[in-house]
């Protein structure tokens, strides 16, 4: 993997690092990404399912059981997945004493935590959580093998997965943490994301605007115009070769 010497210099000498990850970081664990790139072996999710039907409030209201069952299927798939070397390397880097490393993820799979990361800012929620659509009460009961939408024990509303759907606001605290981490870093790594979904995709520009160096790690360069160094390759190899 070609890593520019200047990029390596920034990785080794940055004081304050912010890492934004996307589905590509979990790809090596066998988790399908949302938008495939040419060499990707696994079919991407949005090439098989309509995001408006499966990952929007309108889609849920139109057919709650269809959406619920799709998330139950994704959970069953994820249950068999393990964190990969990229997750583990990021977790180890976060424990570094010489550099402050903040992890922000768009992923909802919990694999960063499983890989040892204690502090993870989850911009799009977490697929293992559920809450009531109407009263927002967290639903803590197990939901394995439940095929129909559950009625909220508090208000009789509909229990939904605690992920952010298209058109929904990001969790305020998560977005605030992500903004502040992007404003205060001197190195911003964008890893395994197509940089197509805002506002997460705008964080690199925030970092760049205050003088951070931006490095993108992706087998396929994205259109992001703020990248200083583009490392063409897979996340695990990048972290194993650069840290
Ligand atoms: N290492 C690094 N990058 C990889 C790897 C890998 N092993 N495999 C694939 N990629 C790259 C792909 O080239 C692609 O650019 O990961 C990116 C994955 O892009 P998406 O599937 O669009 O995932 P992401 O950017 O996280 O999507 C953002 O869109 O649908 C919503 O909520 C969903 O959080 C998701 C958001």
Coordinates of N, CA and C and ligand atoms in Angstrom, one line a residue:
X1 N 0.9 -1.2 0.0 CA 0.0 0.0 0.0 C 0.9 1.2 0.0
X2 N 0.6 2.2 -0.9 CA 1.4 3.4 -1.0 C 0.9 4.4 0.0
X3 N 1.8 4.8 1.0 CA 1.4 5.8 1.9 C 2.5 6.9 1.8
X4 N 2.0 8.1 1.4 CA 2.9 9.2 1.2 C 3.7 9.5 2.4
X5 N 5.0 9.8 2.3 CA 5.8 10.0 3.5 C 5.3 11.2 4.3
X6 N 4.8 12.2 3.6 CA 4.3 13.4 4.4 C 3.1 13.0 5.2
X7 N 2.3 12.1 4.6 CA 1.1 11.6 5.3 C 1.5 10.9 6.6
X8 N 2.5 10.0 6.4 CA 3.0 9.2 7.5 C 3.6 10.2 8.6
X9 N 4.2 11.2 8.2 CA 4.8 12.2 9.1 C 3.6 12.8 10.0
X10 N 2.5 13.2 9.3 CA 1.4 13.8 10.0 C 0.8 12.7 11.0
X11 N 0.7 11.5 10.6 CA 0.1 10.4 11.4 C 0.9 10.2 12.7
X12 N 2.2 10.3 12.5 CA 3.1 10.0 13.7 C 3.2 11.2 14.6
X13 N 3.1 12.4 14.0 CA 3.4 13.7 14.8 C 2.2 14.5 15.2
X14 N 1.0 14.1 14.7 CA -0.2 14.9 15.1 C -0.4 14.8 16.6
X15 N -0.9 15.9 17.2 CA -1.1 15.9 18.6 C -2.6 15.4 18.8
X16 N -3.5 15.9 17.9 CA -4.9 15.7 18.2 C -5.5 15.1 16.9
X17 N -5.9 13.8 17.0 CA -6.3 13.1 15.8 C -7.8 12.8 15.9
X18 N -8.6 13.1 14.8 CA -10.0 12.8 14.8 C -10.2 11.8 13.6
X19 N -10.8 10.6 13.9 CA -11.0 9.6 12.9 C -12.5 9.5 12.7
X20 N -13.0 9.7 11.4 CA -14.3 9.4 11.0 C -14.4 8.1 10.2
X21 N -15.2 7.1 10.7 CA -15.2 5.9 10.0 C -16.6 5.7 9.4
X22 N -16.6 4.9 8.3 CA -17.8 4.5 7.6 C -17.9 3.0 7.4
X23 N -18.9 2.5 6.7 CA -19.1 1.1 6.5 C -17.9 0.3 6.0
X24 N -17.0 1.0 5.3 CA -15.8 0.3 4.7 C -14.9 -0.3 5.8
X25 N -15.0 0.3 7.0 CA -14.1 -0.2 8.1 C -14.7 -1.6 8.5
X26 N -16.0 -1.8 8.4 CA -16.6 -3.1 8.8 C -16.6 -4.1 7.7
X27 N -16.2 -3.6 6.5 CA -16.3 -4.5 5.3 C -15.4 -5.7 5.5
X28 N -14.3 -5.5 6.1 CA -13.3 -6.7 6.3 C -13.8 -7.6 7.4
X29 N -14.9 -7.3 8.1 CA -15.5 -8.2 9.0 C -16.6 -9.0 8.3
X30 N -16.8 -8.7 7.0 CA -17.8 -9.4 6.3 C -19.2 -8.6 6.3
X31 N -19.1 -7.4 6.8 CA -20.4 -6.6 6.8 C -20.6 -5.8 5.5
X32 N -21.8 -6.0 5.0 CA -22.1 -5.3 3.7 C -22.0 -3.8 3.8
X33 N -21.4 -3.1 2.8 CA -21.5 -1.7 2.9 C -22.8 -1.2 2.2
X34 N -23.0 0.1 2.2 CA -24.3 0.6 1.6 C -24.1 0.8 0.1
X35 N -22.9 1.3 -0.3 CA -22.7 1.7 -1.7 C -21.4 1.0 -2.2
X36 N -21.6 0.1 -3.1 CA -20.4 -0.7 -3.4 C -19.4 0.0 -4.3
X37 N -18.1 -0.4 -4.2 CA -17.2 0.1 -5.2 C -16.8 -1.1 -6.1
X38 N -16.1 -0.8 -7.2 CA -16.0 -1.8 -8.3 C -15.5 -3.2 -7.8
X39 N -14.5 -3.2 -6.9 CA -13.9 -4.5 -6.6 C -14.6 -5.2 -5.5
X40 N -15.7 -4.5 -4.9 CA -16.3 -5.1 -3.7 C -16.9 -6.5 -4.0
X41 N -16.6 -7.4 -3.2 CA -17.2 -8.8 -3.4 C -18.6 -8.8 -3.0
X42 N -18.9 -8.3 -1.8 CA -20.3 -8.4 -1.3 C -21.2 -7.4 -1.9
X43 N -22.4 -7.8 -2.2 CA -23.4 -6.9 -2.7 C -23.7 -5.8 -1.7
X44 N -23.7 -4.5 -2.1 CA -24.0 -3.5 -1.2 C -25.5 -3.4 -0.9
X45 N -25.8 -2.9 0.3 CA -27.2 -2.9 0.8 C -28.1 -2.1 -0.2
X46 N -27.7 -0.9 -0.5 CA -28.6 0.0 -1.3 C -28.6 -0.5 -2.8
X47 N -27.9 -1.5 -3.1 CA -28.1 -2.0 -4.5 C -29.1 -3.1 -4.5
X48 N -29.5 -3.5 -3.2 CA -30.5 -4.6 -3.1 C -31.8 -4.1 -2.5
X49 N -31.7 -3.0 -1.7 CA -32.9 -2.5 -1.0 C -33.1 -1.0 -1.2
X50 N -34.3 -0.6 -1.1 CA -34.6 0.8 -1.3 C -34.4 1.6 0.0
X51 N -33.4 2.5 0.1 CA -33.2 3.1 1.4 C -34.4 3.9 1.9
X52 N -35.2 4.4 1.0 CA -36.4 5.2 1.4 C -37.4 4.2 2.1
X53 N -37.5 3.0 1.6 CA -38.4 2.0 2.1 C -37.9 1.4 3.5
X54 N -36.6 1.2 3.5 CA -36.0 0.5 4.7 C -35.4 1.4 5.7
X55 N -35.0 2.6 5.4 CA -34.3 3.4 6.4 C -34.8 4.9 6.4
X56 N -36.1 5.0 6.4 CA -36.7 6.3 6.6 C -38.0 6.2 7.4
X57 N -38.4 7.3 8.1 CA -39.6 7.2 8.9 C -40.8 6.9 8.1
X58 N -40.8 7.5 6.8 CA -42.0 7.3 5.9 C -42.0 5.8 5.6
X59 N -40.9 5.2 5.4 CA -40.9 3.7 5.0 C -41.4 2.9 6.2
X60 N -41.0 3.3 7.4 CA -41.5 2.6 8.6 C -43.0 2.7 8.8
X61 N -43.5 4.0 8.7 CA -44.9 4.2 8.9 C -45.7 3.5 7.8
X62 N -45.2 3.4 6.6 CA -45.9 2.8 5.5 C -46.0 1.3 5.7
X63 N -44.9 0.7 6.3 CA -44.9 -0.8 6.5 C -44.0 -1.1 7.6
X64 N -44.5 -0.9 8.9 CA -43.6 -1.1 10.1 C -43.0 -2.5 10.1
X65 N -43.7 -3.5 9.8 CA -43.2 -4.9 10.0 C -42.1 -5.2 8.9
X66 N -42.2 -4.6 7.7 CA -41.2 -4.8 6.7 C -39.9 -4.2 7.2
X67 N -39.9 -3.0 7.8 CA -38.7 -2.3 8.2 C -38.2 -3.1 9.4
X68 N -39.1 -3.4 10.4 CA -38.6 -4.1 11.6 C -37.9 -5.4 11.2
X69 N -38.5 -6.2 10.2 CA -37.9 -7.5 9.9 C -36.6 -7.3 9.2
X70 N -36.4 -6.2 8.4 CA -35.1 -5.9 7.7 C -34.0 -5.7 8.8
X71 N -34.4 -4.9 9.8 CA -33.4 -4.7 10.8 C -33.1 -6.0 11.6
X72 N -34.1 -6.8 11.9 CA -33.9 -8.0 12.5 C -33.0 -8.9 11.7
X73 N -33.1 -8.9 10.4 CA -32.2 -9.6 9.5 C -30.8 -9.1 9.6
X74 N -30.7 -7.7 9.6 CA -29.3 -7.1 9.7 C -28.7 -7.5 11.0
X75 N -29.5 -7.5 12.1 CA -28.9 -7.9 13.4 C -28.4 -9.4 13.4
X76 N -29.2 -10.2 12.7 CA -28.9 -11.7 12.7 C -27.5 -11.8 11.9
X77 N -27.4 -11.0 10.8 CA -26.1 -11.1 10.1 C -25.0 -10.6 10.9
X78 N -25.2 -9.5 11.7 CA -24.1 -8.8 12.4 C -23.7 -9.7 13.6
X79 N -24.6 -10.5 14.1 CA -24.3 -11.4 15.3 C -23.1 -12.3 15.0
X80 N -22.9 -12.6 13.7 CA -21.9 -13.6 13.3 C -20.6 -12.9 13.0
X81 N -20.5 -11.5 13.1 CA -19.4 -10.8 12.7 C -18.5 -10.4 13.8
X82 N -17.2 -10.4 13.6 CA -16.2 -10.0 14.6 C -15.4 -8.7 14.2
X83 N -14.9 -8.0 15.1 CA -14.1 -6.8 14.8 C -12.9 -7.3 14.0
X84 N -12.4 -6.4 13.1 CA -11.2 -6.8 12.3 C -10.0 -6.0 12.7
X85 N -8.9 -6.1 12.0 CA -7.7 -5.4 12.5 C -7.8 -3.9 12.5
X86 N -8.7 -3.4 11.6 CA -8.8 -1.9 11.6 C -9.5 -1.5 12.9
X87 N -10.5 -2.2 13.3 CA -11.2 -1.8 14.6 C -10.2 -1.9 15.7
X88 N -9.5 -3.0 15.7 CA -8.5 -3.2 16.9 C -7.4 -2.2 16.9
X89 N -6.9 -1.9 15.7 CA -5.8 -0.9 15.6 C -6.2 0.5 16.1
X90 N -7.5 0.9 15.7 CA -8.0 2.2 16.1 C -8.2 2.2 17.6
X91 N -8.7 1.1 18.2 CA -8.9 1.0 19.6 C -7.5 1.2 20.3
X92 N -6.5 0.5 19.8 CA -5.2 0.6 20.4 C -4.6 2.0 20.3
X93 N -4.8 2.6 19.2 CA -4.3 4.0 19.0 C -5.0 5.0 20.0
X94 N -6.3 4.7 20.2 CA -7.0 5.6 21.2 C -6.4 5.5 22.6
X95 N -5.7 4.4 22.9 CA -5.1 4.3 24.2 C -3.7 4.9 24.3
X96 N -3.3 5.5 23.1 CA -1.9 6.1 23.1 C -1.8 7.2 24.1
X97 N -0.6 7.3 24.7 CA -0.4 8.4 25.7 C 0.1 9.7 25.0
X98 N 0.7 9.5 23.8 CA 1.3 10.7 23.2 C 0.4 11.5 22.3
X99 N -0.7 10.8 21.9 CA -1.6 11.5 20.9 C -3.1 11.4 21.4
X100 N -3.8 12.4 21.3 CA -5.3 12.3 21.6 C -6.0 11.9 20.4
X101 N -6.7 10.7 20.5 CA -7.4 10.2 19.3 C -8.9 10.1 19.6
X102 N -9.7 10.8 18.8 CA -11.1 10.8 19.0 C -11.8 10.0 17.8
X103 N -12.7 9.0 18.2 CA -13.3 8.2 17.1 C -14.8 8.6 17.0
X104 N -15.1 9.0 15.7 CA -16.5 9.2 15.3 C -16.9 8.2 14.3
X105 N -18.0 7.6 14.5 CA -18.4 6.6 13.4 C -19.8 6.8 12.9
X106 N -20.0 6.5 11.6 CA -21.3 6.5 11.0 C -21.9 5.1 11.2
X107 N -21.1 4.1 11.6 CA -21.5 2.7 11.7 C -22.4 2.5 12.9
X108 N -23.3 1.6 12.7 CA -24.3 1.3 13.8 C -24.1 -0.1 14.4
X109 N -23.0 -0.8 13.9 CA -22.8 -2.2 14.2 C -22.2 -2.5 15.5
X110 N -21.6 -1.5 16.2 CA -21.0 -1.8 17.5 C -19.7 -2.5 17.4
X111 N -19.1 -2.6 16.2 CA -17.8 -3.4 16.1 C -16.6 -2.6 16.6
X112 N -16.7 -1.3 16.6 CA -15.6 -0.5 17.2 C -15.5 -0.8 18.7
X113 N -16.7 -0.9 19.4 CA -16.7 -1.2 20.8 C -16.2 -2.7 21.0
X114 N -16.7 -3.5 20.1 CA -16.2 -5.0 20.2 C -14.7 -5.1 20.0
X115 N -14.2 -4.1 19.2 CA -12.7 -4.2 18.9 C -11.9 -3.5 20.0
X116 N -12.6 -3.0 21.1 CA -11.8 -2.5 22.2 C -11.9 -0.9 22.4
X117 N -12.6 -0.2 21.5 CA -12.8 1.2 21.6 C -13.7 1.5 22.8
X118 N -13.3 2.3 23.8 CA -14.1 2.6 24.9 C -15.0 3.9 24.5
X119 N -14.4 4.8 23.8 CA -15.1 6.1 23.5 C -15.4 6.1 22.0
X120 N -16.7 6.0 21.7 CA -17.1 6.0 20.3 C -18.2 6.9 20.1
X121 N -18.1 7.9 19.3 CA -19.2 8.8 19.0 C -20.0 8.3 17.8
X122 N -21.2 7.8 18.1 CA -22.1 7.1 17.1 C -23.0 8.1 16.5
X123 N -22.7 8.6 15.3 CA -23.5 9.7 14.7 C -24.9 9.2 14.2
X124 N -24.9 7.9 13.8 CA -26.2 7.4 13.2 C -26.8 6.3 14.2
X125 N -26.5 6.4 15.5 CA -27.2 5.5 16.4 C -26.5 4.1 16.5
X126 N -27.3 3.2 17.0 CA -26.7 1.8 17.2 C -27.8 0.8 17.0
X127 N -27.5 -0.1 16.1 CA -28.6 -1.1 15.6 C -29.0 -2.0 16.7
X128 N -28.3 -2.1 17.8 CA -28.6 -3.0 18.9 C -29.6 -2.4 19.9
X129 N -29.9 -1.1 19.7 CA -30.9 -0.4 20.5 C -32.2 -0.3 19.9
X130 N -33.3 -0.1 20.7 CA -34.7 0.1 20.2 C -35.3 1.1 21.2
X131 N -36.3 1.9 20.6 CA -37.0 2.8 21.4 C -38.4 3.0 20.8
X132 N -39.3 3.7 21.6 CA -40.6 3.9 21.1 C -40.7 5.1 20.2
X133 N -41.3 4.9 19.0 CA -41.4 6.0 18.0 C -42.2 7.2 18.6
X134 N -43.2 6.9 19.4 CA -44.1 7.9 19.9 C -43.5 8.6 21.1
X135 N -43.2 7.8 22.2 CA -42.8 8.5 23.4 C -41.3 8.5 23.7
X136 N -40.6 7.8 22.7 CA -39.1 7.8 22.7 C -38.5 7.0 23.9
X137 N -39.3 6.3 24.7 CA -38.8 5.5 25.8 C -38.0 4.4 25.3
X138 N -36.8 4.2 25.9 CA -35.9 3.1 25.4 C -36.6 1.8 25.7
X139 N -36.5 0.9 24.8 CA -37.1 -0.5 25.0 C -35.9 -1.4 25.3
X140 N -35.8 -1.9 26.5 CA -34.6 -2.6 26.9 C -34.8 -4.2 26.9
X141 N -36.0 -4.6 26.6 CA -36.2 -6.1 26.5 C -35.5 -6.7 25.3
X142 N -35.2 -7.9 25.4 CA -34.6 -8.6 24.2 C -35.6 -8.7 23.1
X143 N -35.1 -8.6 21.8 CA -36.1 -8.7 20.7 C -35.8 -9.8 19.7
X144 N -34.8 -10.7 20.2 CA -34.5 -11.8 19.3 C -35.7 -12.5 18.8
X145 N -35.7 -12.9 17.5 CA -36.8 -13.7 16.9 C -38.2 -13.0 16.9
X146 N -38.2 -11.8 17.3 CA -39.6 -11.1 17.2 C -39.7 -10.6 15.8
X147 N -40.8 -11.0 15.1 CA -41.0 -10.7 13.7 C -41.9 -9.6 13.5
X148 N -42.7 -9.2 14.5 CA -43.7 -8.1 14.4 C -43.3 -6.9 15.2
X149 N -43.6 -5.7 14.8 CA -43.3 -4.5 15.6 C -44.0 -4.7 17.0
X150 N -43.2 -4.4 18.0 CA -43.7 -4.5 19.4 C -44.4 -3.2 19.8
X151 N -45.4 -3.4 20.7 CA -46.2 -2.2 21.2 C -45.4 -1.7 22.4
X152 N -45.3 -0.4 22.5 CA -44.6 0.2 23.6 C -45.3 -0.1 24.9
X153 N -44.7 -0.6 25.9 CA -45.4 -0.9 27.2 C -45.8 0.4 27.9
X154 N -45.1 1.5 27.6 CA -45.5 2.8 28.2 C -46.7 3.5 27.6
X155 N -46.7 3.5 26.2 CA -47.7 4.3 25.6 C -48.5 3.6 24.5
X156 N -48.1 2.4 24.2 CA -48.8 1.7 23.2 C -48.3 2.0 21.8
X157 N -47.2 2.8 21.7 CA -46.7 3.2 20.4 C -45.9 2.1 19.8
X158 N -45.1 2.4 18.7 CA -44.4 1.4 18.0 C -42.9 1.4 18.3
X159 N -42.4 0.3 18.7 CA -41.0 0.2 19.0 C -40.2 0.1 17.7
X160 N -39.1 1.0 17.5 CA -38.3 1.0 16.3 C -36.8 0.9 16.7
X161 N -36.0 0.5 15.7 CA -34.6 0.4 16.0 C -34.0 1.8 16.2
X162 N -33.0 1.9 17.1 CA -32.4 3.2 17.5 C -31.3 3.6 16.6
X163 N -31.6 3.7 15.3 CA -30.7 4.2 14.3 C -31.3 5.4 13.7
X164 N -30.4 6.3 13.1 CA -30.9 7.5 12.5 C -31.3 7.2 11.1
X165 N -32.5 7.5 10.7 CA -33.0 7.3 9.3 C -32.8 8.5 8.5
X166 N -32.8 8.3 7.2 CA -32.7 9.4 6.2 C -33.7 10.5 6.6
X167 N -33.3 11.7 6.6 CA -34.2 12.8 6.9 C -34.3 13.1 8.4
X168 N -33.8 12.3 9.3 CA -33.9 12.5 10.7 C -32.7 13.2 11.2
X169 N -32.8 13.9 12.3 CA -31.7 14.7 12.9 C -30.8 13.7 13.6
X170 N -29.5 14.0 13.6 CA -28.5 13.2 14.3 C -28.7 13.5 15.8
X171 N -28.3 12.5 16.7 CA -28.3 12.8 18.1 C -27.5 14.0 18.4
X172 N -28.1 15.0 19.1 CA -27.5 16.3 19.4 C -26.1 16.2 20.0
X173 N -26.0 15.3 21.1 CA -24.8 15.3 21.8 C -23.7 14.7 20.9
X174 N -24.1 13.7 20.1 CA -23.1 13.1 19.2 C -22.6 14.1 18.1
X175 N -23.5 14.9 17.6 CA -23.1 15.8 16.6 C -22.2 16.9 17.2
X176 N -22.6 17.3 18.4 CA -21.8 18.4 19.1 C -20.4 17.8 19.3
X177 N -20.3 16.6 19.8 CA -18.9 16.0 20.0 C -18.2 15.9 18.7
X178 N -18.9 15.5 17.6 CA -18.2 15.3 16.4 C -17.7 16.7 15.8
X179 N -18.5 17.7 15.9 CA -18.1 19.0 15.5 C -16.9 19.5 16.2
X180 N -17.0 19.4 17.6 CA -15.9 19.9 18.4 C -14.6 19.1 18.1
X181 N -14.7 17.8 17.9 CA -13.5 17.0 17.6 C -12.9 17.4 16.2
X182 N -13.8 17.8 15.3 CA -13.3 18.2 14.0 C -12.7 19.6 14.0
X183 N -13.2 20.5 14.9 CA -12.7 21.8 15.0 C -11.3 21.8 15.7
X184 N -11.1 20.8 16.6 CA -9.9 20.9 17.4 C -8.8 20.0 17.0
X185 N -8.9 19.3 15.9 CA -7.8 18.3 15.6 C -6.8 18.9 14.7
X186 N -5.6 18.3 14.7 CA -4.6 18.8 13.6 C -4.5 17.7 12.6
X187 N -5.1 16.6 12.8 CA -5.2 15.5 11.7 C -6.6 14.9 11.7
X188 N -7.2 14.8 10.5 CA -8.5 14.3 10.4 C -8.4 13.1 9.4
X189 N -8.8 11.9 9.9 CA -8.7 10.7 9.0 C -10.1 10.3 8.6
X190 N -10.4 10.2 7.3 CA -11.7 9.8 6.8 C -11.5 8.4 6.3
X191 N -12.1 7.4 7.0 CA -11.7 6.0 6.7 C -13.0 5.2 6.3
X192 N -13.0 4.6 5.1 CA -14.0 3.7 4.7 C -15.4 4.3 4.6
X193 N -15.4 5.6 4.1 CA -16.7 6.2 3.9 C -16.7 6.8 2.5
X194 N -17.9 6.7 1.9 CA -18.0 7.3 0.5 C -18.2 8.8 0.6
X195 N -18.3 9.4 1.8 CA -18.4 10.8 2.0 C -19.6 11.4 1.2
X196 N -20.7 10.6 1.2 CA -21.8 11.1 0.4 C -23.0 11.6 1.3
X197 N -22.9 11.2 2.6 CA -24.1 11.4 3.4 C -23.8 12.5 4.4
X198 N -24.5 13.6 4.4 CA -24.3 14.8 5.3 C -25.3 14.6 6.5
X199 N -25.0 15.2 7.6 CA -23.9 16.2 7.8 C -22.5 15.5 8.1
X200 N -22.5 14.2 8.3 CA -21.2 13.5 8.6 C -20.1 13.8 7.5
X201 N -20.5 13.8 6.3 CA -19.6 14.1 5.2 C -19.0 15.5 5.2
X202 N -19.6 16.3 6.0 CA -19.1 17.7 6.1 C -18.0 17.9 7.2
X203 N -17.8 16.9 8.0 CA -16.8 17.1 9.1 C -15.4 17.3 8.6
X204 N -15.0 16.6 7.5 CA -13.7 16.8 7.0 C -13.4 18.3 6.6
X205 N -14.4 18.9 6.0 CA -14.3 20.3 5.6 C -14.2 21.2 6.8
X206 N -14.9 20.8 7.9 CA -14.8 21.6 9.2 C -13.4 21.5 9.7
X207 N -12.8 20.3 9.7 CA -11.4 20.1 10.1 C -10.5 20.9 9.3
X208 N -10.7 20.8 8.0 CA -9.8 21.5 7.0 C -9.8 23.0 7.2
X209 N -11.0 23.5 7.5 CA -11.2 25.0 7.6 C -10.4 25.5 8.8
X210 N -10.1 24.7 9.8 CA -9.3 25.2 10.9 C -7.9 24.8 10.8
X211 N -7.5 24.3 9.6 CA -6.0 24.0 9.4 C -5.6 22.6 9.6
X212 N -6.5 21.7 9.8 CA -6.1 20.2 10.0 C -5.7 19.7 8.6
X213 N -4.8 18.6 8.7 CA -4.5 17.9 7.5 C -5.5 16.8 7.4
X214 N -6.0 16.5 6.2 CA -7.1 15.5 6.0 C -6.5 14.4 5.2
X215 N -6.6 13.2 5.7 CA -6.2 12.0 5.0 C -7.4 11.1 4.8
X216 N -7.6 10.6 3.6 CA -8.7 9.7 3.3 C -8.1 8.3 3.0
X217 N -8.7 7.3 3.6 CA -8.3 5.9 3.4 C -9.5 5.1 2.8
X218 N -9.3 4.7 1.5 CA -10.4 4.1 0.8 C -9.8 3.4 -0.5
X219 N -10.3 2.2 -0.8 CA -9.7 1.6 -2.0 C -10.1 2.4 -3.3
X220 N -11.2 3.2 -3.1 CA -11.6 4.0 -4.2 C -11.7 5.5 -3.8
X221 N -10.9 6.4 -4.3 CA -11.0 7.8 -3.9 C -12.4 8.3 -4.1
X222 N -12.8 9.1 -3.1 CA -14.1 9.7 -3.2 C -14.0 11.1 -3.8
X223 N -15.2 11.8 -4.0 CA -15.2 13.1 -4.6 C -14.8 14.2 -3.6
X224 N -14.5 13.8 -2.4 CA -14.2 14.8 -1.3 C -13.1 15.8 -1.8
X225 N -13.4 17.1 -1.8 CA -12.5 18.0 -2.3 C -11.5 18.6 -1.3
X226 N -11.7 18.1 0.0 CA -10.8 18.7 1.0 C -9.7 17.8 1.4
X227 N -9.5 16.6 0.7 CA -8.5 15.7 1.1 C -7.1 16.1 0.7
X228 N -6.2 16.1 1.7 CA -4.8 16.4 1.4 C -4.1 15.2 0.8
X229 N -4.3 14.0 1.5 CA -3.6 12.8 1.0 C -4.7 11.7 0.9
X230 N -4.7 11.0 -0.2 CA -5.6 9.9 -0.4 C -4.8 8.6 -0.5
X231 N -5.1 7.8 0.5 CA -4.4 6.5 0.6 C -5.3 5.4 0.0
X232 N -5.0 4.9 -1.2 CA -5.8 3.9 -1.9 C -5.6 2.6 -1.3
X233 N -6.5 2.1 -0.5 CA -6.3 0.8 0.1 C -7.3 0.5 1.1
X234 N -7.2 -0.7 1.7 CA -8.2 -1.1 2.7 C -7.7 -0.7 4.1
X235 N -8.7 -0.4 5.0 CA -8.5 0.2 6.3 C -7.5 -0.7 7.1
X236 N -7.6 -2.0 7.2 CA -6.8 -2.8 8.1 C -5.3 -2.6 7.7
X237 N -5.1 -2.7 6.4 CA -3.7 -2.6 5.9 C -3.1 -1.3 6.2
X238 N -3.9 -0.2 6.1 CA -3.5 1.1 6.3 C -3.0 1.2 7.8
X239 N -3.8 0.8 8.7 CA -3.5 1.0 10.1 C -2.3 0.1 10.5
X240 N -2.3 -1.1 10.0 CA -1.2 -2.0 10.3 C 0.1 -1.5 9.8
X241 N 0.1 -0.8 8.6 CA 1.4 -0.3 8.0 C 1.7 1.1 8.5
X242 N 0.8 1.8 9.1 CA 1.1 3.2 9.4 C 1.3 3.5 10.9
X243 N 0.8 2.6 11.7 CA 0.8 2.9 13.2 C 2.0 2.2 13.8
Ligands
LIG1 N1 -11.4 -0.3 3.7 C1 -11.7 1.0 3.5 N2 -12.7 1.4 2.8 C2 -13.5 0.5 2.2 C3 -13.3 -0.9 2.3 C4 -12.2 -1.3 3.1 N3 -11.9 -2.6 3.3 N4 -14.2 -1.6 1.6 C5 -15.0 -0.6 1.0 N5 -14.6 0.6 1.4 C6 -15.1 1.9 1.0 C7 -15.9 2.0 -0.3 O1 -15.0 2.3 -1.4 C8 -16.9 3.1 0.0 O2 -16.3 4.4 -0.4 O3 -16.0 2.2 2.1 C9 -17.0 3.1 1.5 C10 -18.3 2.7 2.1 O4 -19.3 3.7 1.6 P1 -20.8 3.5 2.0 O5 -21.2 2.1 1.8 O6 -21.5 4.6 1.4 O7 -20.8 3.7 3.6 P2 -20.8 5.0 4.4 O8 -20.0 6.1 3.8 O9 -20.5 4.7 5.8 O10 -22.3 5.5 4.4 C11 -22.7 6.6 5.1 O11 -25.0 6.2 4.5 O12 -26.8 4.9 4.1 C12 -26.2 5.7 5.0 O13 -26.6 5.5 7.3 C13 -25.9 4.9 6.3 O14 -24.0 5.4 7.8 C14 -24.4 5.2 6.4 C15 -24.1 6.4 5.6

